[in-house]
Amino acid sequence: HMLSSLTRVFSAGITQGIARLMSSEPVAKKLCTMKKIGTHNGTFHCDEVLACFLLKQLPEYTDAEIIRTRDPGTLDTCDIVVDVGGVFDPEKHRYDHHQRTFSENMHSLRPEKKWVTKLSSAGLVYLHFGERIIAKLIAKTVDDDITKTIYDKVYEQFVEEIDAVDNGVSQTDGESRYHITTTLSSRVANLNPAWNENNVNVQAQFEKAMQLVGGEFKDRVNYFTNSWWPARTLVVEAFSKRQEVDPSGEILLLGEGGCPWKDHLFLIEAEQNITPSIKYVLFTDQNGKWRVQCAPAALGSFKSRLPLPEEWCGLRDNELSEKSGIPGGIFVHANGFIGGNETFDGALAMARKSLNMRT
């Protein structure tokens, strides 16, 4: 009887042990199949931080482990390698840009794209996987027009800067008048341990950098999708009605104030071959007053195509109204790129008079 009891206990133990092994099999299998993203160790930079973040937005790399090393043998065990290894080979998932022979840019790898800034690991990953990432974040298909448009805008106004900074491409040919020290690349660099800091968890700092970069990337995608893209409809409508605002066709009236219009203005002018170019844009401010803003000479430029008259610049209220001869004046900026009036008629009169006063 005692022997029979011992046999039953032993058999039950074996059965439970087998059950535990079977229940842990998926975990073991998952651990064995977990993908690895390889990048270099030591000081980290914005480009490989962004590259790693972008890859982890893809379903195949969501749970991937990031291996930071320069050891060739360890890198060979990784499923994808960015910013290290001296190889650019998409078929082998190798995305380094430091080798002497590398000079690729968006245009060279995708001739339909216009950008010629040398790619960093961020740009390489974005070029090869960016449309899938954008499509996932905005819940559209890869072939959707909005996906393609947002892909281009995010490269032009986010990723290209990171490519340029990492590759030492100057923003201008001349000497800069002042230093810019608050770029995303600078903030990522500042997360590295200082030269005289000890016992810093560099991996934790790398992950903090990924959160910083990833948050700004998603913010930029969200902005272009939910704010910038819907504004295009308003700007297109304003172009179609510009002759009704003023016979010159050089003044736009926006239906809603505050919408991002500058990008769209340049794009629509080019698409429709608009001549003469737009000089002023009218819209309401947050207080329901009217603004007249000069179209910039180029996107991102502080120079206006046609500034408001110099004699108005820096004036406010009654002084501005008396000088301009237009009632309801609120202000004109000292640089002449924007002014304000109490009414639509007043703002339109400011724009019209500025057109007539040009030399």
Short mmCIF file of C-alpha atoms in Angstrom, two decimals:
data_model
loop_
_atom_site.label_atom_id
_atom_site.label_comp_id
_atom_site.label_asym_id
_atom_site.label_seq_id
_atom_site.Cartn_x
_atom_site.Cartn_y
_atom_site.Cartn_z
CA HIS A 1 0.00 0.00 0.00
CA MET A 2 2.83 2.40 0.88
CA LEU A 3 4.63 1.52 -2.36
CA SER A 4 1.47 2.19 -4.35
CA SER A 5 1.11 5.63 -2.73
CA LEU A 6 4.72 6.54 -3.50
CA THR A 7 4.22 5.49 -7.12
CA ARG A 8 1.15 7.73 -7.43
CA VAL A 9 3.01 10.73 -5.96
CA PHE A 10 6.02 10.16 -8.22
CA SER A 11 3.82 9.85 -11.30
CA ALA A 12 1.92 13.00 -10.35
CA GLY A 13 5.20 14.89 -9.95
CA ILE A 14 6.38 13.82 -13.39
CA THR A 15 3.02 14.82 -14.89
CA GLN A 16 3.15 18.28 -13.26
CA GLY A 17 6.75 18.76 -14.35
CA ILE A 18 5.87 17.94 -17.96
CA ALA A 19 2.92 20.31 -17.76
CA ARG A 20 5.15 23.12 -16.52
CA LEU A 21 7.64 22.50 -19.28
CA MET A 22 4.86 22.51 -21.88
CA SER A 23 3.36 25.71 -20.49
CA SER A 24 6.76 27.46 -20.62
CA GLU A 25 7.46 26.39 -24.19
CA PRO A 26 5.90 29.51 -25.80
CA VAL A 27 8.01 31.75 -23.53
CA ALA A 28 11.18 29.84 -24.39
CA LYS A 29 10.24 29.96 -28.06
CA LYS A 30 9.62 33.70 -27.84
CA LEU A 31 13.00 34.26 -26.21
CA CYS A 32 14.71 32.24 -28.91
CA THR A 33 13.01 34.20 -31.71
CA MET A 34 13.36 37.69 -30.20
CA LYS A 35 15.00 39.92 -32.78
CA LYS A 36 18.08 42.01 -32.11
CA ILE A 37 18.87 45.52 -33.31
CA GLY A 38 22.58 46.23 -33.33
CA THR A 39 24.17 49.66 -32.99
CA HIS A 40 27.44 51.00 -31.58
CA ASN A 41 28.27 51.45 -27.92
CA GLY A 42 29.99 54.44 -26.34
CA THR A 43 28.70 57.95 -27.00
CA PHE A 44 25.28 57.84 -28.64
CA HIS A 45 23.96 60.29 -31.21
CA CYS A 46 20.57 61.42 -32.43
CA ASP A 47 20.72 59.48 -35.69
CA GLU A 48 21.06 55.94 -34.31
CA VAL A 49 18.71 56.77 -31.45
CA LEU A 50 16.05 57.75 -34.00
CA ALA A 51 16.92 54.76 -36.20
CA CYS A 52 16.34 52.38 -33.28
CA PHE A 53 13.10 54.12 -32.31
CA LEU A 54 11.80 53.91 -35.89
CA LEU A 55 12.59 50.22 -36.16
CA LYS A 56 10.73 49.48 -32.93
CA GLN A 57 7.58 50.98 -34.48
CA LEU A 58 7.51 48.05 -36.91
CA PRO A 59 5.75 44.85 -35.78
CA GLU A 60 8.79 42.69 -36.53
CA TYR A 61 11.01 44.78 -34.24
CA THR A 62 8.58 45.98 -31.56
CA ASP A 63 10.02 43.63 -28.93
CA ALA A 64 13.55 43.63 -30.33
CA GLU A 65 16.50 43.90 -27.98
CA ILE A 66 18.93 46.72 -28.72
CA ILE A 67 22.52 45.47 -28.62
CA ARG A 68 25.08 48.28 -28.30
CA THR A 69 28.51 47.00 -29.32
CA ARG A 70 31.28 47.35 -31.89
CA ASP A 71 32.26 43.69 -31.79
CA PRO A 72 31.83 42.28 -35.33
CA GLY A 73 30.97 38.81 -34.06
CA THR A 74 28.19 40.11 -31.84
CA LEU A 75 26.86 42.37 -34.60
CA ASP A 76 26.68 39.33 -36.89
CA THR A 77 24.15 37.79 -34.50
CA CYS A 78 21.83 40.81 -34.89
CA ASP A 79 18.88 40.81 -37.29
CA ILE A 80 19.51 44.42 -38.30
CA VAL A 81 22.47 46.75 -37.70
CA VAL A 82 22.43 50.56 -37.80
CA ASP A 83 25.22 53.16 -37.64
CA VAL A 84 28.04 50.67 -37.15
CA GLY A 85 29.77 47.85 -39.00
CA GLY A 86 30.96 49.71 -42.10
CA VAL A 87 28.35 48.18 -44.41
CA PHE A 88 25.34 49.55 -46.27
CA ASP A 89 23.40 46.61 -47.70
CA PRO A 90 19.59 46.68 -47.37
CA GLU A 91 19.31 43.01 -48.39
CA LYS A 92 21.42 42.09 -45.37
CA HIS A 93 19.75 44.74 -43.17
CA ARG A 94 22.99 46.65 -42.68
CA TYR A 95 22.60 50.42 -42.47
CA ASP A 96 25.89 52.17 -41.74
CA HIS A 97 26.96 55.44 -43.37
CA HIS A 98 30.49 55.96 -42.02
CA GLN A 99 32.42 54.12 -44.74
CA ARG A 100 34.44 56.25 -47.17
CA THR A 101 32.56 54.92 -50.16
CA PHE A 102 29.18 56.01 -48.80
CA SER A 103 27.67 59.18 -50.28
CA GLU A 104 24.02 58.26 -50.65
CA ASN A 105 21.11 60.65 -50.22
CA MET A 106 17.38 60.47 -50.71
CA HIS A 107 17.62 61.48 -54.36
CA SER A 108 20.38 59.02 -55.23
CA LEU A 109 18.49 56.08 -53.75
CA ARG A 110 15.00 57.25 -54.76
CA PRO A 111 15.35 59.56 -57.78
CA GLU A 112 11.79 60.85 -57.45
CA LYS A 113 12.76 62.53 -54.16
CA LYS A 114 14.51 65.91 -54.28
CA TRP A 115 16.69 65.91 -51.13
CA VAL A 116 20.45 65.58 -51.58
CA THR A 117 21.64 65.78 -47.95
CA LYS A 118 23.90 62.83 -47.16
CA LEU A 119 21.98 60.21 -45.19
CA SER A 120 22.79 59.12 -41.66
CA SER A 121 21.53 55.88 -40.13
CA ALA A 122 18.28 57.71 -39.30
CA GLY A 123 17.73 58.71 -42.92
CA LEU A 124 18.64 55.24 -44.18
CA VAL A 125 16.12 53.56 -41.90
CA TYR A 126 13.49 56.20 -42.70
CA LEU A 127 14.06 55.79 -46.44
CA HIS A 128 13.61 52.02 -46.32
CA PHE A 129 10.91 51.72 -43.64
CA GLY A 130 9.44 55.20 -43.18
CA GLU A 131 6.31 54.82 -45.28
CA ARG A 132 5.32 51.69 -43.34
CA ILE A 133 5.92 53.52 -40.07
CA ILE A 134 3.92 56.59 -41.12
CA ALA A 135 1.06 54.43 -42.42
CA LYS A 136 0.88 52.61 -39.10
CA LEU A 137 0.95 55.80 -37.01
CA ILE A 138 -1.81 57.53 -39.01
CA ALA A 139 -3.86 54.37 -39.63
CA LYS A 140 -3.66 54.62 -43.43
CA THR A 141 -2.27 52.36 -46.14
CA VAL A 142 1.25 52.74 -47.50
CA ASP A 143 -0.18 53.75 -50.91
CA ASP A 144 -2.52 56.43 -49.55
CA ASP A 145 -1.74 59.94 -50.81
CA ILE A 146 -1.69 61.35 -47.28
CA THR A 147 0.87 58.72 -46.23
CA LYS A 148 3.16 59.73 -49.08
CA THR A 149 2.72 63.43 -48.34
CA ILE A 150 3.34 63.09 -44.60
CA TYR A 151 6.36 60.87 -45.32
CA ASP A 152 7.90 63.65 -47.41
CA LYS A 153 7.09 66.43 -44.94
CA VAL A 154 8.49 64.53 -41.96
CA TYR A 155 11.73 63.88 -43.84
CA GLU A 156 12.03 67.48 -44.99
CA GLN A 157 11.21 69.05 -41.63
CA PHE A 158 12.54 66.50 -39.16
CA VAL A 159 14.76 63.66 -40.38
CA GLU A 160 16.85 65.67 -42.87
CA GLU A 161 18.06 67.95 -40.08
CA ILE A 162 19.28 64.94 -38.11
CA ASP A 163 21.02 63.56 -41.22
CA ALA A 164 22.74 66.89 -41.83
CA VAL A 165 23.87 67.43 -38.24
CA ASP A 166 25.29 63.93 -37.93
CA ASN A 167 27.17 64.23 -41.22
CA GLY A 168 28.50 67.73 -40.46
CA VAL A 169 26.57 69.44 -43.26
CA SER A 170 26.42 73.19 -42.60
CA GLN A 171 23.06 74.89 -42.90
CA THR A 172 24.59 77.87 -44.73
CA ASP A 173 27.78 78.56 -46.66
CA GLY A 174 28.55 81.70 -44.67
CA GLU A 175 29.52 82.15 -41.05
CA SER A 176 26.58 81.81 -38.65
CA ARG A 177 25.60 84.97 -36.80
CA TYR A 178 24.68 83.03 -33.67
CA HIS A 179 24.83 79.53 -32.23
CA ILE A 180 21.83 77.21 -32.08
CA THR A 181 22.28 74.89 -29.10
CA THR A 182 18.78 73.56 -28.48
CA THR A 183 18.31 71.29 -31.48
CA LEU A 184 17.10 67.74 -30.96
CA SER A 185 20.59 66.46 -31.79
CA SER A 186 22.05 68.72 -29.10
CA ARG A 187 19.57 67.55 -26.49
CA VAL A 188 20.31 63.92 -27.27
CA ALA A 189 24.04 64.60 -27.00
CA ASN A 190 23.49 66.17 -23.58
CA LEU A 191 21.99 62.91 -22.31
CA ASN A 192 25.37 61.20 -22.62
CA PRO A 193 27.35 61.01 -19.38
CA ALA A 194 29.74 63.91 -18.83
CA TRP A 195 33.43 63.15 -19.13
CA ASN A 196 33.85 63.25 -15.34
CA GLU A 197 30.71 61.33 -14.39
CA ASN A 198 31.11 57.79 -13.12
CA ASN A 199 28.73 54.91 -12.57
CA VAL A 200 26.16 56.20 -15.07
CA ASN A 201 23.75 53.69 -16.60
CA VAL A 202 24.42 54.50 -20.26
CA GLN A 203 21.76 52.07 -21.49
CA ALA A 204 19.15 53.88 -19.39
CA GLN A 205 20.30 57.20 -20.85
CA PHE A 206 20.06 55.74 -24.37
CA GLU A 207 16.50 54.66 -23.68
CA LYS A 208 15.71 58.13 -22.30
CA ALA A 209 17.05 59.57 -25.56
CA MET A 210 14.80 57.21 -27.52
CA GLN A 211 11.77 58.47 -25.58
CA LEU A 212 12.76 62.08 -26.27
CA VAL A 213 13.36 61.54 -29.99
CA GLY A 214 10.36 59.26 -30.38
CA GLY A 215 8.03 61.72 -28.72
CA GLU A 216 9.11 64.53 -31.03
CA PHE A 217 8.86 62.28 -34.09
CA LYS A 218 5.29 61.29 -33.21
CA ASP A 219 4.41 64.92 -32.45
CA ARG A 220 5.65 65.92 -35.90
CA VAL A 221 3.68 63.16 -37.60
CA ASN A 222 0.57 64.15 -35.63
CA TYR A 223 0.99 67.82 -36.56
CA PHE A 224 1.35 67.18 -40.28
CA THR A 225 -1.55 64.71 -40.28
CA ASN A 226 -4.11 66.48 -38.11
CA SER A 227 -3.23 70.18 -38.48
CA TRP A 228 -1.08 70.84 -41.54
CA TRP A 229 -2.88 68.54 -44.00
CA PRO A 230 -6.45 69.77 -43.26
CA ALA A 231 -5.26 73.38 -43.70
CA ARG A 232 -4.53 72.69 -47.37
CA THR A 233 -8.25 72.72 -48.16
CA LEU A 234 -8.59 76.22 -46.70
CA VAL A 235 -5.60 77.55 -48.62
CA VAL A 236 -6.78 76.01 -51.90
CA GLU A 237 -10.17 77.69 -51.39
CA ALA A 238 -8.47 81.02 -50.62
CA PHE A 239 -6.52 80.80 -53.89
CA SER A 240 -9.69 80.13 -55.87
CA LYS A 241 -11.32 83.28 -54.44
CA ARG A 242 -8.33 85.62 -54.37
CA GLN A 243 -9.59 87.75 -57.29
CA GLU A 244 -12.77 88.43 -55.29
CA VAL A 245 -10.69 89.78 -52.41
CA ASP A 246 -8.65 92.09 -54.61
CA PRO A 247 -8.36 92.35 -58.41
CA SER A 248 -4.56 92.14 -58.16
CA GLY A 249 -4.81 88.50 -57.08
CA GLU A 250 -1.97 89.16 -54.65
CA ILE A 251 -3.99 89.05 -51.41
CA LEU A 252 -5.32 85.85 -49.84
CA LEU A 253 -8.19 85.73 -47.35
CA LEU A 254 -8.11 82.68 -45.06
CA GLY A 255 -11.41 81.36 -43.79
CA GLU A 256 -9.92 80.45 -40.41
CA GLY A 257 -7.13 82.24 -38.59
CA GLY A 258 -4.17 80.38 -37.18
CA CYS A 259 -4.05 77.58 -39.73
CA PRO A 260 -0.58 76.73 -41.13
CA TRP A 261 -0.58 78.27 -44.61
CA LYS A 262 3.00 79.05 -45.64
CA ASP A 263 3.97 75.56 -46.87
CA HIS A 264 0.73 75.26 -48.79
CA LEU A 265 1.11 78.72 -50.34
CA PHE A 266 4.43 77.77 -51.94
CA LEU A 267 3.22 74.32 -53.00
CA ILE A 268 0.00 75.63 -54.59
CA GLU A 269 1.78 78.50 -56.34
CA ALA A 270 4.14 75.96 -57.90
CA GLU A 271 1.40 73.46 -58.76
CA GLN A 272 -0.86 76.08 -60.38
CA ASN A 273 1.91 78.29 -61.76
CA ILE A 274 0.43 81.31 -59.97
CA THR A 275 1.53 84.76 -61.18
CA PRO A 276 1.84 87.29 -59.75
CA SER A 277 2.81 85.69 -56.46
CA ILE A 278 0.86 86.24 -53.26
CA LYS A 279 2.11 89.20 -51.22
CA TYR A 280 -0.27 89.34 -48.22
CA VAL A 281 -2.47 86.94 -46.28
CA LEU A 282 -5.43 88.16 -44.19
CA PHE A 283 -6.81 86.23 -41.21
CA THR A 284 -8.30 86.73 -37.76
CA ASP A 285 -6.31 86.42 -34.55
CA GLN A 286 -7.44 84.79 -31.29
CA ASN A 287 -9.22 87.97 -30.23
CA GLY A 288 -11.23 88.26 -33.42
CA LYS A 289 -9.12 91.15 -34.72
CA TRP A 290 -7.60 91.10 -38.20
CA ARG A 291 -4.02 90.47 -39.25
CA VAL A 292 -2.24 91.21 -42.51
CA GLN A 293 0.88 89.09 -42.85
CA CYS A 294 3.45 89.28 -45.62
CA ALA A 295 4.23 86.15 -47.61
CA PRO A 296 7.88 85.17 -46.97
CA ALA A 297 10.39 85.38 -49.80
CA ALA A 298 11.15 81.68 -49.29
CA LEU A 299 9.88 79.00 -46.94
CA GLY A 300 11.55 79.52 -43.57
CA SER A 301 12.93 82.92 -44.55
CA PHE A 302 12.61 85.98 -42.32
CA LYS A 303 12.59 88.16 -45.44
CA SER A 304 9.21 89.15 -46.90
CA ARG A 305 8.27 89.36 -50.56
CA LEU A 306 6.85 92.81 -49.94
CA PRO A 307 7.12 94.18 -46.38
CA LEU A 308 4.55 96.63 -45.08
CA PRO A 309 5.65 100.27 -45.61
CA GLU A 310 8.72 101.22 -43.60
CA GLU A 311 7.06 104.37 -42.23
CA TRP A 312 4.42 102.19 -40.53
CA CYS A 313 6.91 99.88 -38.84
CA GLY A 314 6.91 99.96 -35.04
CA LEU A 315 3.78 102.15 -34.82
CA ARG A 316 0.66 101.31 -32.82
CA ASP A 317 -2.98 102.35 -32.42
CA ASN A 318 -3.81 106.02 -33.18
CA GLU A 319 -0.28 106.83 -34.30
CA LEU A 320 -0.44 104.02 -36.86
CA SER A 321 -3.93 105.01 -38.00
CA GLU A 322 -2.86 108.64 -38.50
CA LYS A 323 0.33 107.72 -40.34
CA SER A 324 -1.33 105.17 -42.64
CA GLY A 325 -4.60 107.07 -43.08
CA ILE A 326 -6.47 103.83 -42.28
CA PRO A 327 -8.76 103.75 -39.21
CA GLY A 328 -8.55 100.92 -36.65
CA GLY A 329 -4.80 100.40 -36.77
CA ILE A 330 -3.47 98.16 -33.99
CA PHE A 331 0.22 97.64 -34.81
CA VAL A 332 2.84 96.98 -37.44
CA HIS A 333 5.87 94.93 -36.42
CA ALA A 334 9.23 96.69 -36.42
CA ASN A 335 10.38 94.41 -39.26
CA GLY A 336 7.24 95.06 -41.30
CA PHE A 337 6.29 91.40 -41.82
CA ILE A 338 2.91 91.61 -40.04
CA GLY A 339 0.34 94.17 -38.93
CA GLY A 340 -3.05 94.30 -37.27
CA ASN A 341 -6.34 96.16 -37.61
CA GLU A 342 -9.66 96.15 -35.75
CA THR A 343 -11.65 95.19 -38.86
CA PHE A 344 -11.41 93.17 -42.06
CA ASP A 345 -11.90 96.31 -44.13
CA GLY A 346 -9.01 97.96 -42.28
CA ALA A 347 -6.66 95.01 -42.79
CA LEU A 348 -7.60 94.79 -46.47
CA ALA A 349 -6.98 98.54 -46.85
CA MET A 350 -3.52 98.11 -45.28
CA ALA A 351 -2.67 95.34 -47.76
CA ARG A 352 -4.01 97.29 -50.75
CA LYS A 353 -2.20 100.49 -49.78
CA SER A 354 1.03 98.52 -49.30
CA LEU A 355 0.67 97.11 -52.82
CA ASN A 356 0.11 100.59 -54.24
CA MET A 357 3.11 102.04 -52.38
CA ARG A 358 5.63 99.52 -53.66
CA THR A 359 8.45 100.84 -55.75
#
